[in-house]
XYZ file of C-alpha atoms in Angstrom:
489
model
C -80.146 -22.355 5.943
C -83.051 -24.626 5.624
C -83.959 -25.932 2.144
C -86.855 -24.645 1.077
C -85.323 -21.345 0.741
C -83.388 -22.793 -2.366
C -85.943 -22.374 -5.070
C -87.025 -18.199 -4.866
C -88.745 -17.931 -8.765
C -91.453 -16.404 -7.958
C -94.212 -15.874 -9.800
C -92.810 -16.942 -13.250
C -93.142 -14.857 -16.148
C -96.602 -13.600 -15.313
C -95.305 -10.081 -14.209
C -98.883 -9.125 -12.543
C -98.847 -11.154 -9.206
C -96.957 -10.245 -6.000
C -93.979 -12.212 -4.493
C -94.285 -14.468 -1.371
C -94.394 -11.907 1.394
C -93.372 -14.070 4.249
C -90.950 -15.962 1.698
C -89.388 -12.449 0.841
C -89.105 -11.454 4.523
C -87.447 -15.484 5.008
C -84.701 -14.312 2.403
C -83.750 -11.025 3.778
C -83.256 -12.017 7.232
C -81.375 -14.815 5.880
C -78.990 -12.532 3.782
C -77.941 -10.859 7.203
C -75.876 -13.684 8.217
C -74.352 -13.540 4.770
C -73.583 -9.906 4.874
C -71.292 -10.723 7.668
C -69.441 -13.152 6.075
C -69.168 -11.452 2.732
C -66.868 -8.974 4.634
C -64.302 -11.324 4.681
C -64.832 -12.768 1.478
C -61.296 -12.305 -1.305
C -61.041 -11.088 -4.541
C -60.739 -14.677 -5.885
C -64.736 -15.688 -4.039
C -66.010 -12.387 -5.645
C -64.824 -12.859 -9.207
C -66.072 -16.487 -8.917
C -69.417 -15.079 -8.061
C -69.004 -13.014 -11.239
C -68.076 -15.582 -13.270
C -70.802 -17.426 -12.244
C -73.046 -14.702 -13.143
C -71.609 -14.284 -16.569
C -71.821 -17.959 -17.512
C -75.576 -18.255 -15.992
C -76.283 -15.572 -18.395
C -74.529 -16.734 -21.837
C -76.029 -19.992 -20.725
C -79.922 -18.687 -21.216
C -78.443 -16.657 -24.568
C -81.181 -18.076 -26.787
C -83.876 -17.696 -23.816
C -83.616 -14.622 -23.552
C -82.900 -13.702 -27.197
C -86.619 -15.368 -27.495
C -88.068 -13.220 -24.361
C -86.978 -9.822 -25.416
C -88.666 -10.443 -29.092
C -91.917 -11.372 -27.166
C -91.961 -8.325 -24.828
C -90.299 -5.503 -27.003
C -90.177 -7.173 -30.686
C -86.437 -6.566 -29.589
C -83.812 -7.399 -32.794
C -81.654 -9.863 -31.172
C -78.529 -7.975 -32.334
C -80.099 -5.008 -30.260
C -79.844 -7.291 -27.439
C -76.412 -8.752 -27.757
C -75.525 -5.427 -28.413
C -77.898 -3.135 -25.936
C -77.714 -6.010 -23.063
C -75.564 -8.828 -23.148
C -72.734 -7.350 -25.007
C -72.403 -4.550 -21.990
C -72.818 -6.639 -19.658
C -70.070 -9.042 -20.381
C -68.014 -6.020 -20.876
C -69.542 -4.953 -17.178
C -67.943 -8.176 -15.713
C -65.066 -8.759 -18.065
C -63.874 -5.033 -16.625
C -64.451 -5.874 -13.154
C -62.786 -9.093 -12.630
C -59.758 -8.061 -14.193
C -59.619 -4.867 -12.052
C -60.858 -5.887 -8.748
C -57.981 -6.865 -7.170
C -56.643 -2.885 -7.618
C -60.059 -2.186 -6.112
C -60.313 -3.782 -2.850
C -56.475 -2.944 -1.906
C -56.537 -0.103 1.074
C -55.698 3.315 -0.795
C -52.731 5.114 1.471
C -53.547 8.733 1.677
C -50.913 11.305 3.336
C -51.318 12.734 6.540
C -52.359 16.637 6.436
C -49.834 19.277 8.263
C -52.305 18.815 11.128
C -52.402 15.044 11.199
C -48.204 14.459 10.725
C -47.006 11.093 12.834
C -50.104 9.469 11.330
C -50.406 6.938 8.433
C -53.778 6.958 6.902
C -55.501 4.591 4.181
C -58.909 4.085 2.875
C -60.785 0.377 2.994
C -63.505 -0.303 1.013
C -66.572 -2.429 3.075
C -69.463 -4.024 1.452
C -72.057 -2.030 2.403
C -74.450 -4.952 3.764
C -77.615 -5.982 1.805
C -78.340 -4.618 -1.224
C -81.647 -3.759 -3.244
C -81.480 -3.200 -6.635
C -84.724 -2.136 -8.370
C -84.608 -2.268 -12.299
C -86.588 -0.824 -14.910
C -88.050 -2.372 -18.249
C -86.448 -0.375 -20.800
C -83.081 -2.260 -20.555
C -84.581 -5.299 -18.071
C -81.132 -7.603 -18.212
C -78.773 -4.515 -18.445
C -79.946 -2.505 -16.098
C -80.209 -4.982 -13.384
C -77.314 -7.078 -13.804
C -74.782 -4.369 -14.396
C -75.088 -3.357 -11.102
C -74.824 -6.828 -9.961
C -71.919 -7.121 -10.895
C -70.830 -4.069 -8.803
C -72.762 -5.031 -5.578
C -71.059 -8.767 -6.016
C -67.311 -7.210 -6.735
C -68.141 -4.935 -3.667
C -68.833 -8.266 -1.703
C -72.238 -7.748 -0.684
C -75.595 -10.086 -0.969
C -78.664 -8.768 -3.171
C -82.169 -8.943 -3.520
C -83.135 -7.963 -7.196
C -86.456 -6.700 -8.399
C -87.278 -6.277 -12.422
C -90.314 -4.096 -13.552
C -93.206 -6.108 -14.055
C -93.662 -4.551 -17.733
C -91.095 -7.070 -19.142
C -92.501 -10.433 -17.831
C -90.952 -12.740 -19.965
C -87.239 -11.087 -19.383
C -87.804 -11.435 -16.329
C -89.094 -14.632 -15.995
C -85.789 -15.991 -17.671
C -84.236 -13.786 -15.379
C -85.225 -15.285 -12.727
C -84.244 -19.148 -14.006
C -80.394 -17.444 -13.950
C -80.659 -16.065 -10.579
C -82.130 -19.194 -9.009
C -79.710 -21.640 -10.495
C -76.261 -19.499 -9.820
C -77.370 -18.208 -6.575
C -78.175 -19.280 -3.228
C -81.396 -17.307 -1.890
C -79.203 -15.917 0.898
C -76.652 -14.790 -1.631
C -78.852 -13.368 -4.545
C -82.917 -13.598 -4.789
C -85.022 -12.120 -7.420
C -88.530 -11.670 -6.684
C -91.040 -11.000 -9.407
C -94.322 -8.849 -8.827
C -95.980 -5.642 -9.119
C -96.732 -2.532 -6.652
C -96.955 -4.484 -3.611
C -93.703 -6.643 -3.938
C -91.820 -3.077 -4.572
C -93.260 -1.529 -1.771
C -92.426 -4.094 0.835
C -89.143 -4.158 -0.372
C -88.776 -0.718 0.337
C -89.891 -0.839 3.966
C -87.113 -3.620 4.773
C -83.720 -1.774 6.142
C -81.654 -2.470 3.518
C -78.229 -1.148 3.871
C -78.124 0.145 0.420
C -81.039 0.983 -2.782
C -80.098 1.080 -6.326
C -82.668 2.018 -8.488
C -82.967 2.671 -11.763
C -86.296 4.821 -13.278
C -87.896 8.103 -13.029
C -87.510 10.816 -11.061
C -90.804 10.408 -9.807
C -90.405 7.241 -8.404
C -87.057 8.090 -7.383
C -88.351 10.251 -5.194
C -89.956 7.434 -3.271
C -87.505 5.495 -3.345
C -85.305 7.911 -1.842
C -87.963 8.996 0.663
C -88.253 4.795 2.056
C -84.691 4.874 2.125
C -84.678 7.958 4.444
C -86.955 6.008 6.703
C -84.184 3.563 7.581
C -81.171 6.077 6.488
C -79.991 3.899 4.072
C -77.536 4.727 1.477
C -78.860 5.346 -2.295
C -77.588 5.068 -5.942
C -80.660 6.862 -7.990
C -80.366 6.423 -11.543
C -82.948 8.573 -13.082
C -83.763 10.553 -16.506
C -84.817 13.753 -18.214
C -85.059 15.393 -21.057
C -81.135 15.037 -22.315
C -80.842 17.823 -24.924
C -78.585 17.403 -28.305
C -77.406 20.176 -29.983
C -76.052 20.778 -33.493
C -73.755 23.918 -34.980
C -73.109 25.160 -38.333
C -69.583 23.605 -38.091
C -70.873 20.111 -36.905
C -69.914 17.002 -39.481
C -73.825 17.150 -40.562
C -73.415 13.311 -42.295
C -71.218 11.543 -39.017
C -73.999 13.888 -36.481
C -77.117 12.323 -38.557
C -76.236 8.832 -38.763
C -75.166 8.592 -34.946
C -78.194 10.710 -33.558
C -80.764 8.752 -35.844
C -79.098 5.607 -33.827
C -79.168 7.042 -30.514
C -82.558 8.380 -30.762
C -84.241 5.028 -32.287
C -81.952 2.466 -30.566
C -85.039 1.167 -28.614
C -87.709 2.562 -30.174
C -86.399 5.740 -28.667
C -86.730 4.464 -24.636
C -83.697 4.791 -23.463
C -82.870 7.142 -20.338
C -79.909 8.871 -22.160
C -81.154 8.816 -25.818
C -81.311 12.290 -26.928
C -84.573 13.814 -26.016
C -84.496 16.798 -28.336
C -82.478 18.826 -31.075
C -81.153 22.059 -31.252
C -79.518 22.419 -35.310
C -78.570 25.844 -36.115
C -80.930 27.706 -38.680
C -77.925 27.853 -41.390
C -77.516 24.320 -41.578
C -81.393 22.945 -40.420
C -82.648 22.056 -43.861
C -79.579 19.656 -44.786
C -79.455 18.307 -41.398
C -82.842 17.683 -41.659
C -82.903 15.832 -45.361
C -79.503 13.781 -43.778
C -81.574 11.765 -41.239
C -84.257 11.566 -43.330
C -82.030 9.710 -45.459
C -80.444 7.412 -42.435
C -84.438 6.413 -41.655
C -85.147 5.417 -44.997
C -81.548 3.247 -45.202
C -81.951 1.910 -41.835
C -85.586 1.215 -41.542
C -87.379 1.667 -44.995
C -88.280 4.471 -47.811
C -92.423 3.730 -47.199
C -94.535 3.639 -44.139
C -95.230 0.128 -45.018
C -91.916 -0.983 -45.227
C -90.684 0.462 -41.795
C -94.173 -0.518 -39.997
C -92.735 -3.948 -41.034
C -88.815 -3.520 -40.070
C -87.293 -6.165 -38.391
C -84.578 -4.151 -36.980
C -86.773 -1.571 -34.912
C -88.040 -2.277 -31.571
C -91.342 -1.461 -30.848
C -93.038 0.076 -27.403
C -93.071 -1.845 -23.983
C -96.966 -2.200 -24.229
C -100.172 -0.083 -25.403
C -100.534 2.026 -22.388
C -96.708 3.506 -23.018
C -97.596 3.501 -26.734
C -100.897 5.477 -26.158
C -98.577 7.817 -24.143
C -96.446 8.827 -26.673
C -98.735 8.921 -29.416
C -100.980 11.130 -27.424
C -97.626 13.383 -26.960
C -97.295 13.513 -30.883
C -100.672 14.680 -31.053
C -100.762 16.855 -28.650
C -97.647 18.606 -30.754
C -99.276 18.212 -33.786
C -102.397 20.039 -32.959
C -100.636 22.922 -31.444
C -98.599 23.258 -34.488
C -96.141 21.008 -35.354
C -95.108 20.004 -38.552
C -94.167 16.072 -38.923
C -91.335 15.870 -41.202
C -90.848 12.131 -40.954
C -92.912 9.532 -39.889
C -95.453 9.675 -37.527
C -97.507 6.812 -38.077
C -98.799 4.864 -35.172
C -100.652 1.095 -34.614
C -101.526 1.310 -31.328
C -102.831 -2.810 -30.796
C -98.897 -3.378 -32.386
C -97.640 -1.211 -29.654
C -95.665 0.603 -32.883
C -94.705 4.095 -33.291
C -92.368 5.043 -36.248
C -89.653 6.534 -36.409
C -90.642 10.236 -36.237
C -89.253 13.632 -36.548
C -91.147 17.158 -36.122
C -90.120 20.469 -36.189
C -92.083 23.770 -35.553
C -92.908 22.764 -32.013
C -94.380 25.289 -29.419
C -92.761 25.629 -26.254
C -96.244 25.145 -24.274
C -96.721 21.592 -26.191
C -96.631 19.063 -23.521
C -93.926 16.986 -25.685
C -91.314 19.615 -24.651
C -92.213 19.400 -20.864
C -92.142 15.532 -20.081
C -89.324 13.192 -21.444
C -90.587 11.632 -24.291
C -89.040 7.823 -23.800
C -90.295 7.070 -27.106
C -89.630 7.174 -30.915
C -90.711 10.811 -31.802
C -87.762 13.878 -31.772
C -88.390 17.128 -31.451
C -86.105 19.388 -33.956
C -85.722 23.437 -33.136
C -83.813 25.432 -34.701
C -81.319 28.136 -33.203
C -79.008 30.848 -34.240
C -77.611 32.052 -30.835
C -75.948 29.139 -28.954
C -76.103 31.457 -25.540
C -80.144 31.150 -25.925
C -79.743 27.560 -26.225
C -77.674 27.569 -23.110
C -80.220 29.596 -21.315
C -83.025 27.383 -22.464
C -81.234 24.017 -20.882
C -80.341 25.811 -17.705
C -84.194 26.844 -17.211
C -84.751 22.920 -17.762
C -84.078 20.386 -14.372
C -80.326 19.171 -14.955
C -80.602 15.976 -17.839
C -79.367 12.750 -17.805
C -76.992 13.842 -20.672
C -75.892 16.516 -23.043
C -74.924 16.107 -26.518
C -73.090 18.524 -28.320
C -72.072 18.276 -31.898
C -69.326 20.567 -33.015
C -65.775 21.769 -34.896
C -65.599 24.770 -33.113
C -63.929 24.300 -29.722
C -64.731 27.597 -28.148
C -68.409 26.545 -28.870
C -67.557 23.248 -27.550
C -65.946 24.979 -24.328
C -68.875 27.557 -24.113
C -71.551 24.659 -23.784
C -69.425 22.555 -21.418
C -68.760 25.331 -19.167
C -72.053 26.586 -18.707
C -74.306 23.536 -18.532
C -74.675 20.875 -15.738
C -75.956 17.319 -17.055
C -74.656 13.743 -15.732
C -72.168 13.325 -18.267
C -71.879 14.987 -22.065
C -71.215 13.550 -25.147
C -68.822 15.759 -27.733
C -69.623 14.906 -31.565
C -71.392 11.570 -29.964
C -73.856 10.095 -28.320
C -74.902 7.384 -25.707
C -71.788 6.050 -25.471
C -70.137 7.235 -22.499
C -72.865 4.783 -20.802
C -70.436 1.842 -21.923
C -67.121 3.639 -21.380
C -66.253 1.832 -17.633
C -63.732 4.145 -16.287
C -65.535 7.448 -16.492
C -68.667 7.923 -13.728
C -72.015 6.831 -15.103
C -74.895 8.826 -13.291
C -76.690 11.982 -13.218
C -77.035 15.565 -10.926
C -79.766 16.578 -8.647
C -83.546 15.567 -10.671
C -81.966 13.404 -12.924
C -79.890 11.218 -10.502
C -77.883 10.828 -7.335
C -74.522 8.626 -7.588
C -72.391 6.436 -10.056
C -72.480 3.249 -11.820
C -70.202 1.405 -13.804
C -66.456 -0.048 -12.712
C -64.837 1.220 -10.124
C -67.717 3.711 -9.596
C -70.206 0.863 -9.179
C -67.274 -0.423 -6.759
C -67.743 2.387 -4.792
C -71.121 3.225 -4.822
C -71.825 -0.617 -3.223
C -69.073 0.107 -0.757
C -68.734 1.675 2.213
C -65.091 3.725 2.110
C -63.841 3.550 5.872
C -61.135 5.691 6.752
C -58.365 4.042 9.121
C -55.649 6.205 11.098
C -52.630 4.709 12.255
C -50.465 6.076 15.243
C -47.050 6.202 14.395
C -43.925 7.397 17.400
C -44.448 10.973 16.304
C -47.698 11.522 18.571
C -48.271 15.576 17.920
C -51.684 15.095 19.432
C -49.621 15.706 22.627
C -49.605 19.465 22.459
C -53.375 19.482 22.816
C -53.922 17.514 26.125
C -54.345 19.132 29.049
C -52.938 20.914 31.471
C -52.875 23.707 29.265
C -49.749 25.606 30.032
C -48.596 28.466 28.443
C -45.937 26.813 26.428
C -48.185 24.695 24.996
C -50.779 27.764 24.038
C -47.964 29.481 22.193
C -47.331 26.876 20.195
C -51.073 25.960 19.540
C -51.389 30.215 18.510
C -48.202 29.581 16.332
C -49.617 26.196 14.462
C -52.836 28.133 14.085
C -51.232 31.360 12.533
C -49.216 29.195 10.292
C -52.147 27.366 8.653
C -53.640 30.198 8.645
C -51.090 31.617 5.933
């Protein structure tokens, strides 16, 4: 490997110009070689790399603390606790499980396959793209790091553009921990995405819309590679008369505002039953006014609420609110906006038409739509005319209720009497169904998902494949018809 390839920070912190095309094309061939040798590599080499990570990161703490207050006016306990936090937890899971990981699995032979030993190995799957978004910029792209490095395999990492100073910082951890033909990071735009995309990577992990996942799955088709999608929707949250209306306020009023709303599993909107809507309703107004301030002045001035990625995405959302608003929607909580501070507060409507174009997009933003309902089987039907979210929250006492809406809905994963949090539990599946995702993240699912899982068959004396080689005598036919009748029972 010659030396110039040892410094790939590229462009730094700017987040509008394009990476080094013929320097990106330099690293990827260059990862090949280290693909190969990665599939020998032990648990003790990939838990170093991890390590390495971990302490790379914790060693830019106040960088980045400083970065995510410059892009998102991001509360730095929201990022220990939103980035760094879950990430540690990411690695501190891995390492100690990893060496359960990688061992072969032993599976037993079917009645068709007896005098065989089988087992299950687990291959990096080659070079590895992951594609992050803004919303959680350190997060979202070293989490599956993490998973691609415990699975062995060498990376190229792109962050959105839309958090250029994350990034940029970012980038300083990557190039000092990494080799360029172990991990890169290349900073840019469209055009450093796109040619990405066209290299034959052996596996994609992206994290975004469905929209883009679309072409992200569609350039991966192109070269059949392998895909994690990690997408979105519209994750709906609903509320009985028998939910704990104090405990489902405080922790929905977090989920939903934890970001300044854009997160990919916050809940999108409310169902609250009609019996119960009012108190619900006064109960996070309540939380708002604790958490963030009684006045419009004093929550426009919080220092504990994260504000939009940028004006365009604030313009968005706003324009969303509006749109609401002037078909009928009542505001029952905030609803102020200052567009040039890229600020939105903390908002709650009700009365919201169906045709309102807040209740056909996912908002990714700090506004929540509240409905009420007295027949949870029409709230069923209404998320099963939706695409399949992200997430479902249901908050409840009654467990046939509870059984009712987990039985008859399809999201990612659900939530029961919480929210959000089964993104940080790392031994259940992390991803989503159909439009709002394709694969799992998180511990031994990230494992897998950066692994190929090779199946290996072992001969043993007993060689039954016998009775199927030819000639084909007559003895040998009975006892093929009486193997077939038998599984056949």
């Amino acid at each position: 490997m010659n030396r110039p390839l040892m410094s790939v920070v590229t462009p730094a912190g700017t987040g509008t110009l394009d990476a080094d095309l013929q320097l990106m094309q330099q690293v990827f061939e260059s990862q090949q070689a280290t693909a190969l040798a990665w599939r020998r590599s032990t648990v003790q080499e990939r838990i170093e790399r991890i390590k390495r990570l971990r302490d790379g990161m914790l060693e830019q703490r106040d960088a980045l603390y400083e970065a995510f207050m410059q892009d998102f006016h991001k509360p730095r306990m929201e990022v220990d606790g939103t980035e760094i936090i879950p990430t540690l937890d990411e690695a501190k899971h891995t390492i100690s499980h990893l060496r359960k990981w990688m061992k072969p699995t032993r599976v037993s032979p079917t009645q068709l396959t007896l005098g065989n030993t089988g087992s299950i190995q687990y291959q990096p799957r080659g070079r590895c793209l992951i594609i992050a978004p803004w919303n959680y910029p350190l997060y979202l792209m070293f989490g599956p790091l993490i998973s691609a490095l415990a699975a062995g395999n060498p990376v190229i990492l792109k962050p959105s553009e839309l958090a250029p100073r994350v990034s940029a910082v970012m980038a300083r951890i990557i190039a000092k921990v990494f080799r360029p033909e172990e991990v890169a990071l290349f900073e840019g735009a469209l055009q450093t995405s796109q040619e990405l995309l066209a290299k034959p990577f052996d596996h994609i992990f992206f994290t975004g819309s469905p929209a883009v996942g679309k072409i992200v799955m569609a350039a991966a088709a192109r070269h059949l590679a392998s895909v994690t999608l990690e997408l979105g929707g519209k994750s709906p949250t609903i509320v009985d008369e028998t939910a704990d209306l104090t405990k489902a306020a405080q922790t929905i009023m977090w989920g939903k505002f934890l970001n300044s709303g854009q997160t990919c599993v916050a809940p999108d909107h409310l169902y609250v039953h009609e019996s119960v809507k009012d108190r619900f309703v006064a109960e996070c107004k309540a939380v708002l006014a604790e958490r963030y301030g009684s006045t419009a002045e004093q929550q426009r001035s919080s220092q504990d609420f994260t504000h939009v990625i940028n004006q365009r995405h604030t313009q968005r959302v706003s324009g969303l609110l509006a749109d609401a608003v002037q078909r009928g929607a009542r505001v029952l909580a905030g609803g102020e906006v200052d567009q040039a501070q890229c600020y939105i507060a903390p908002t709650l409507i009700d009365q919201v038409p169906a045709q309102a174009s807040i209740m056909g997009e996912e908002i990714f933003g700090p506004v929540l739509p509240i409905m009420g309902f007295t027949s949870i089987d029409q709230v069923i039907a209404e998320i099963n005319s939706q695409p399949k979210p992200l997430a479902l929250y249901v908050w409840s006492r009654d467990e046939p209720t509870i059984d009712k809406v987990l039985t008859n809905t399809s999201s990612g994963g659900v939530c029961v009497n919480h929210c959000m949090v089964h993104v940080a539990h790392g031994n259940l599946p992390f991803g989503g169904v159909n439009n709002s995702g394709i694969g799992n993240a998180h511990g031994i699912f990230g494992f897998k998902a950066f692994s190929h899982e090779r199946g290996v068959l072992r001969s043993t004396w007993l060689n039954t494949i016998k009775m199927f080689f030819p000639p084909y005598t007559e003895g040998r036919q009975k006892v093929v018809t009486f193997l077939s009748g038998w599984l056949a029972r």
